[in-house]
GROMACS .gro file of C-alpha atoms in nm:
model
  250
    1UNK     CA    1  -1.325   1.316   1.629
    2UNK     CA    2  -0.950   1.420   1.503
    3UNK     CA    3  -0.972   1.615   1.150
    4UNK     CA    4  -0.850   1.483   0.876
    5UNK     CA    5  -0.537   1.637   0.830
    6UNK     CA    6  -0.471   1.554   1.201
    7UNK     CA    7  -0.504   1.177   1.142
    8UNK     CA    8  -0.256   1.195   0.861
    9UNK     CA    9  -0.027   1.372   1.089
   10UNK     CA   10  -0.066   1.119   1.359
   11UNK     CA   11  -0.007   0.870   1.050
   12UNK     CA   12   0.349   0.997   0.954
   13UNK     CA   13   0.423   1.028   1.309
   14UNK     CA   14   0.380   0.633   1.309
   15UNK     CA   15   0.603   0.579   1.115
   16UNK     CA   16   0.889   0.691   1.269
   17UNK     CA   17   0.886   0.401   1.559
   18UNK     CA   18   0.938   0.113   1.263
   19UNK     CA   19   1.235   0.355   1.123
   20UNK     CA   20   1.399   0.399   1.433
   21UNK     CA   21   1.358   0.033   1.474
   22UNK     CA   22   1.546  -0.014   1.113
   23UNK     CA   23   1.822   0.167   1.189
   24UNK     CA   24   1.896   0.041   1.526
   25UNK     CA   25   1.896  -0.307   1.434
   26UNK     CA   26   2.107  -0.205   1.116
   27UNK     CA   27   2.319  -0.021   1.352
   28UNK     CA   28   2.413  -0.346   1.500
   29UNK     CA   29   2.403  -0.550   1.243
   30UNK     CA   30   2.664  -0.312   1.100
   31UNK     CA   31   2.886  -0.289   1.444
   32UNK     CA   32   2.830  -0.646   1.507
   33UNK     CA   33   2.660  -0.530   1.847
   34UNK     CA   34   2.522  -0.691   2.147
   35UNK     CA   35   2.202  -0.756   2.013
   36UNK     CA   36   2.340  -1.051   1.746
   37UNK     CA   37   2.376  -1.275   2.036
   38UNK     CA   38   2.050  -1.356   2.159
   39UNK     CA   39   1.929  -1.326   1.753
   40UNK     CA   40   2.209  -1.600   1.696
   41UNK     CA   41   2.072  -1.804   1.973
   42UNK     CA   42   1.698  -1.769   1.906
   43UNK     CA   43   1.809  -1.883   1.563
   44UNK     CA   44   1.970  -2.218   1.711
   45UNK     CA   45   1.635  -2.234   1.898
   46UNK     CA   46   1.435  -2.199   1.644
   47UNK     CA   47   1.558  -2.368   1.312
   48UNK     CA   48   1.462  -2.732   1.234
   49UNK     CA   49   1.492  -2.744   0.798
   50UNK     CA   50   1.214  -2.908   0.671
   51UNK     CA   51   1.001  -2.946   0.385
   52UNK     CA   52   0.729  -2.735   0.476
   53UNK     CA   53   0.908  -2.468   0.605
   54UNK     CA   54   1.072  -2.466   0.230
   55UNK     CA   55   0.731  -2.376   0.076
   56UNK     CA   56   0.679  -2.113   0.300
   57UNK     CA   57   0.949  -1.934   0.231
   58UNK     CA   58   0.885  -1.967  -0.133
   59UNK     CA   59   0.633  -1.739  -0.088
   60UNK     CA   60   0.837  -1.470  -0.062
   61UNK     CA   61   1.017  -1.535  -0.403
   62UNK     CA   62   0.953  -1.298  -0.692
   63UNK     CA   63   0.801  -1.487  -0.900
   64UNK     CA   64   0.510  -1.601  -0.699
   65UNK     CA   65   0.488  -1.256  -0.422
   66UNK     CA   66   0.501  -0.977  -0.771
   67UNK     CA   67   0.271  -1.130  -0.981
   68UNK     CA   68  -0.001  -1.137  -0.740
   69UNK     CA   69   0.100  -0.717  -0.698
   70UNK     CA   70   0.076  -0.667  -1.081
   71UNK     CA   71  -0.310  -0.893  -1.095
   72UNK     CA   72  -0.428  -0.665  -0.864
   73UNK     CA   73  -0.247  -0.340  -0.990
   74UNK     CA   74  -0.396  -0.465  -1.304
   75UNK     CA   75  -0.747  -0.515  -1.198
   76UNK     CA   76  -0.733  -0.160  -0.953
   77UNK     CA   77  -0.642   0.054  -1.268
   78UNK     CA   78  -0.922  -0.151  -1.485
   79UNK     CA   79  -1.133  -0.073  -1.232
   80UNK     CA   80  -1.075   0.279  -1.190
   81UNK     CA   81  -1.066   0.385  -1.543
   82UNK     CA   82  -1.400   0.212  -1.603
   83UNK     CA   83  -1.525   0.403  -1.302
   84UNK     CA   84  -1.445   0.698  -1.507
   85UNK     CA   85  -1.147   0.820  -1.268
   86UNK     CA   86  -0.999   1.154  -1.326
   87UNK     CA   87  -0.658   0.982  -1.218
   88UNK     CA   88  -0.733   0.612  -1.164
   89UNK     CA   89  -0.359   0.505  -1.239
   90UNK     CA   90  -0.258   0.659  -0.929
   91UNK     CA   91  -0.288   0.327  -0.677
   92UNK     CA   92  -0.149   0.133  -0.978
   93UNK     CA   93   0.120   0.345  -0.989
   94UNK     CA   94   0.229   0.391  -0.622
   95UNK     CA   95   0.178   0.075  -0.540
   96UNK     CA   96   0.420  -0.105  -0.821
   97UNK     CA   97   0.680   0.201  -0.716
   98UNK     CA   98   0.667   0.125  -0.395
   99UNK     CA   99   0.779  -0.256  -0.507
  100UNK     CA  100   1.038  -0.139  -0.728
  101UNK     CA  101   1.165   0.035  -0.401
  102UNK     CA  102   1.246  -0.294  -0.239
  103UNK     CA  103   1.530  -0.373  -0.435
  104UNK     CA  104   1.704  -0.055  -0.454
  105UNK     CA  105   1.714  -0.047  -0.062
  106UNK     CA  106   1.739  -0.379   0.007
  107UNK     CA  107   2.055  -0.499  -0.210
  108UNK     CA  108   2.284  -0.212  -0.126
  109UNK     CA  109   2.213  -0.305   0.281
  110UNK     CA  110   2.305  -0.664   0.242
  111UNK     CA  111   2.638  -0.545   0.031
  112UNK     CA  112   2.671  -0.289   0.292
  113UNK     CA  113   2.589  -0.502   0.622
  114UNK     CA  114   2.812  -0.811   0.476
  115UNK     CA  115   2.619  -1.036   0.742
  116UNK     CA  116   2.688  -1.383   0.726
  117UNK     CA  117   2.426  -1.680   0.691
  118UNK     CA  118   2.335  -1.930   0.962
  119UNK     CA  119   2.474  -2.270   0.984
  120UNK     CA  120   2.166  -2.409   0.818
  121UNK     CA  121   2.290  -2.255   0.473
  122UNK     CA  122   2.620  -2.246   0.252
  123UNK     CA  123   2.880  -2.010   0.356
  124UNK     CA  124   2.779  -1.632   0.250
  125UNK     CA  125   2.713  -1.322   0.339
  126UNK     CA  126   2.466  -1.079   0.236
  127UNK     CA  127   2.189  -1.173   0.467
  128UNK     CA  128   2.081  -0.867   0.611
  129UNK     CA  129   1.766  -0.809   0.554
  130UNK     CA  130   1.556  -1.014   0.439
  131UNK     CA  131   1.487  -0.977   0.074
  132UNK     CA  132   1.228  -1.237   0.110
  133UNK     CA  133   1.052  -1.080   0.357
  134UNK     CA  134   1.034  -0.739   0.217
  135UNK     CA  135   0.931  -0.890  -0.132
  136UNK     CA  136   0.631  -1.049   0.060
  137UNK     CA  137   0.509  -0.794   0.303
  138UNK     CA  138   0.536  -0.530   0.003
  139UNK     CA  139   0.385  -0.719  -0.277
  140UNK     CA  140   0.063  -0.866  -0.051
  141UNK     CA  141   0.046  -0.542   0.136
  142UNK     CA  142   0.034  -0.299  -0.127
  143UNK     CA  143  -0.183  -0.528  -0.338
  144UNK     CA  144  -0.411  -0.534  -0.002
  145UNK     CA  145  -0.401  -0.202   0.015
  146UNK     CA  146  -0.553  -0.107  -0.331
  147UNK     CA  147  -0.800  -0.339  -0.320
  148UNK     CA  148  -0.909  -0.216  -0.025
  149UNK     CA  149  -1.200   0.124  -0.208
  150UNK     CA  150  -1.297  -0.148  -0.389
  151UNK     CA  151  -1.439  -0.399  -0.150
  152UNK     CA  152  -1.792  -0.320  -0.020
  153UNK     CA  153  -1.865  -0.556   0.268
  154UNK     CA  154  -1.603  -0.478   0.550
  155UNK     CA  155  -1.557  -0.805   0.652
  156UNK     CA  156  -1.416  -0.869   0.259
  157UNK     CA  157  -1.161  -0.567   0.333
  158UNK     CA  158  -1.036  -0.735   0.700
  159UNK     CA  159  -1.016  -1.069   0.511
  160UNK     CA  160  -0.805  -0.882   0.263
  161UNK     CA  161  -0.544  -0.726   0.556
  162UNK     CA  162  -0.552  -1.078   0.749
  163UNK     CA  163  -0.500  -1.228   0.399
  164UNK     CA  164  -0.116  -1.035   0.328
  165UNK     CA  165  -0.061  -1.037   0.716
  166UNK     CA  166  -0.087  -1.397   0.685
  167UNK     CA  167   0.140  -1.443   0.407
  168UNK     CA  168   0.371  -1.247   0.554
  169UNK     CA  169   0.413  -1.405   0.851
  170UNK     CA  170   0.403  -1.746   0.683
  171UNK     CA  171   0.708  -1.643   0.495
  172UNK     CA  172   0.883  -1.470   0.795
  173UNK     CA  173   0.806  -1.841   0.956
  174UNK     CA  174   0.932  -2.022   0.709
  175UNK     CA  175   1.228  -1.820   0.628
  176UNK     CA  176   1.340  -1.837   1.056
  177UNK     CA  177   1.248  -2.221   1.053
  178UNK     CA  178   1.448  -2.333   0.742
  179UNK     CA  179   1.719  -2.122   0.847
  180UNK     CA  180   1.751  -1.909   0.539
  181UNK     CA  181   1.765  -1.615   0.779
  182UNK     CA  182   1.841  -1.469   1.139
  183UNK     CA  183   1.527  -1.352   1.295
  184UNK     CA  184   1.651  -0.990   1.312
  185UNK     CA  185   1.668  -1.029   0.955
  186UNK     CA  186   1.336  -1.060   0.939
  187UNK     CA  187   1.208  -0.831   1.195
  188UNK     CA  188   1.423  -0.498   1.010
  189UNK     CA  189   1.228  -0.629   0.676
  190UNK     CA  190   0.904  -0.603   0.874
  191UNK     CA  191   1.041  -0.290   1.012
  192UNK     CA  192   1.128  -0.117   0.632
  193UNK     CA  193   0.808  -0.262   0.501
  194UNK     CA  194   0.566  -0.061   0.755
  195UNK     CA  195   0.770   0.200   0.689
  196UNK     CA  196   0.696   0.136   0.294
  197UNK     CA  197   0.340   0.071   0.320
  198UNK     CA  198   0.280   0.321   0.565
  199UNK     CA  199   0.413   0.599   0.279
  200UNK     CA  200   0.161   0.408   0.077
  201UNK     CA  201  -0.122   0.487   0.233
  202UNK     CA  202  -0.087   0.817   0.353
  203UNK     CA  203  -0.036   0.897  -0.022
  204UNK     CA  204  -0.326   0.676  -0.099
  205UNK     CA  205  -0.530   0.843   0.175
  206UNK     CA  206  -0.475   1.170   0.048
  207UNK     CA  207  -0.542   1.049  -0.326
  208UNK     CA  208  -0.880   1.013  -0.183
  209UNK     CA  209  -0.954   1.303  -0.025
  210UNK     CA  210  -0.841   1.523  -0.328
  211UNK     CA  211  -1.070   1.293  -0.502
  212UNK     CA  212  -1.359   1.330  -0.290
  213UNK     CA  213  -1.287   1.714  -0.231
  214UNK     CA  214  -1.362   1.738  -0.586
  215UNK     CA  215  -1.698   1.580  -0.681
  216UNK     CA  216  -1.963   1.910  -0.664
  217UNK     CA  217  -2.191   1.699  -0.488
  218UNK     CA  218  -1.979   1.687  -0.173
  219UNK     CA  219  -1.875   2.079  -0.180
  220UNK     CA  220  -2.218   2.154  -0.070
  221UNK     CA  221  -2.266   2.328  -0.398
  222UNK     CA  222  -2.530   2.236  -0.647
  223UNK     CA  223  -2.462   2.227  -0.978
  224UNK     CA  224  -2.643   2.533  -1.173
  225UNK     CA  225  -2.826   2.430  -1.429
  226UNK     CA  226  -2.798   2.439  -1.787
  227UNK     CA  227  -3.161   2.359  -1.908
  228UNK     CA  228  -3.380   2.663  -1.970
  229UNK     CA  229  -3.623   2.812  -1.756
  230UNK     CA  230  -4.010   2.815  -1.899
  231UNK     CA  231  -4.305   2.966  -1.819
  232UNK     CA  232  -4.648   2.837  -1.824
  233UNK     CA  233  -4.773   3.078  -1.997
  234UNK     CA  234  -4.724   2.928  -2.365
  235UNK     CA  235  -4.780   3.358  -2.500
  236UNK     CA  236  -4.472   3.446  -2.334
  237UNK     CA  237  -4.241   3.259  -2.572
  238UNK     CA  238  -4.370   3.357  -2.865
  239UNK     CA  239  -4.270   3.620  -3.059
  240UNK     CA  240  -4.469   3.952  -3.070
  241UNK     CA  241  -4.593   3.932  -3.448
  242UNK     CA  242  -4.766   4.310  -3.516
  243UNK     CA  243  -5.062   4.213  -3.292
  244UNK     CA  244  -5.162   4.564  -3.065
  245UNK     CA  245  -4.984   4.602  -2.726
  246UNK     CA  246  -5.223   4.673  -2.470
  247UNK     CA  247  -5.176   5.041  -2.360
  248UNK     CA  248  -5.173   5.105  -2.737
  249UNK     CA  249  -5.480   5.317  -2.849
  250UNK     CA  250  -5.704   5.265  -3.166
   0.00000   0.00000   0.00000
């Protein structure tokens, strides 16, 4: 099996197909390249505006995808510090930075991008990406991901990952569908969320492992103890009170 510090090398190394991804499609995006074509004419294919495909995208809005982040930030740091964690804010921590990321990536690339919406919306532009998207895979991922030391039983923790993936997607559909977006909207949010969530974990990961490295009972070390010796002979602990030593002669 791969060492530890290999997997987490194999880890960052994953990341770097999602942020190639991101900057190719904001590379045309940005050059209005070849690649807007077919996206414009998957859109056509794909949008029909409807009700339901309203409510999914609402899932992605910031007041329903954030406060599910902060309940479980919430209940992760509760959880933690009850536990008696050295630094139990930690997940909290990364996890809400990692949301208040989104924003300050997201806004200056549709200001920057200027893309235009589809037909299904008001004339705009600032499409590109998907704030939506990236508010949803980042607040139900991360809070996913927190959760995740917490839940015994593994099929609790794959219901937990299917759980955000689901979201996520529901939003991504619903987003497409209604017409709010292009689909390569989407697909760079998915892109610069892995990319997100991936940082995440490794720094999660490795939360744990300095953790774990630093209980005594997994260095292999027992812990001396503090309690003191005695013998079973009850003479030995008593003082010597003027009584004759043995080799002492009358």
């Amino acid at each position: 099996m791969p060492s530890r510090p290999t997997r987490l090398t194999h880890a960052v190394l994953g990341l770097l197909p999602p942020g190639l991804l991101f900057a190719l499609i904001t590379w045309q995006v940005a050059a209005d390249g070849p690649l807007l074509r077919p996206d414009e004419r998957l859109s056509r294919a794909l949008v029909h505006p409807d009700r339901a495909s309203e409510l999914l995208a609402d899932l992605g809005e910031v007041q329903i995808a954030v406060p599910v982040l902060v309940l479980a930030a919430g209940y992760v740091a509760w959880r933690g510090r009850a536990a008696g964690g050295a630094r139990w804010w930690v997940p909290s921590l990364a996890a809400s930075a990692v949301m208040v990321l989104v924003p300050l990536i997201v806004v200056p690339l549709k200001v920057w991008t200027d893309r235009p919406g589809t037909p299904a919306v008001p004339p705009a532009t600032g499409y590109y990406p998907s704030g939506h998207t990236a508010t949803a895979a980042v607040a139900y991922g991360a809070a996913a991901l927190i959760l995740l030391p917490w839940l015994r039983a593994a099929s609790a923790r794959w219901l937990a990952l299917a759980t955000s993936a689901l979201l996520v997607l529901a939003v991504s559909f619903g987003l497409v569908r209604r017409g709010y977006h292009w689909p390569l909207d989407v697909v760079a949010s998915w892109c610069l969320c892995a990319v997100l969530l991936g940082a995440l974990w490794l720094l999660l990961e490795r939360e744990r492992l300095r953790t774990a490295a630093g209980r005594p009972c997994q260095m292999g070390a027992p812990r001396p103890s503090t309690r003191t010796t005695r013998t079973s002979d009850p003479s030995a602990s008593r003082p010597y009170r003027g009584a004759r030593k043995p080799q002492d002669t009358p």
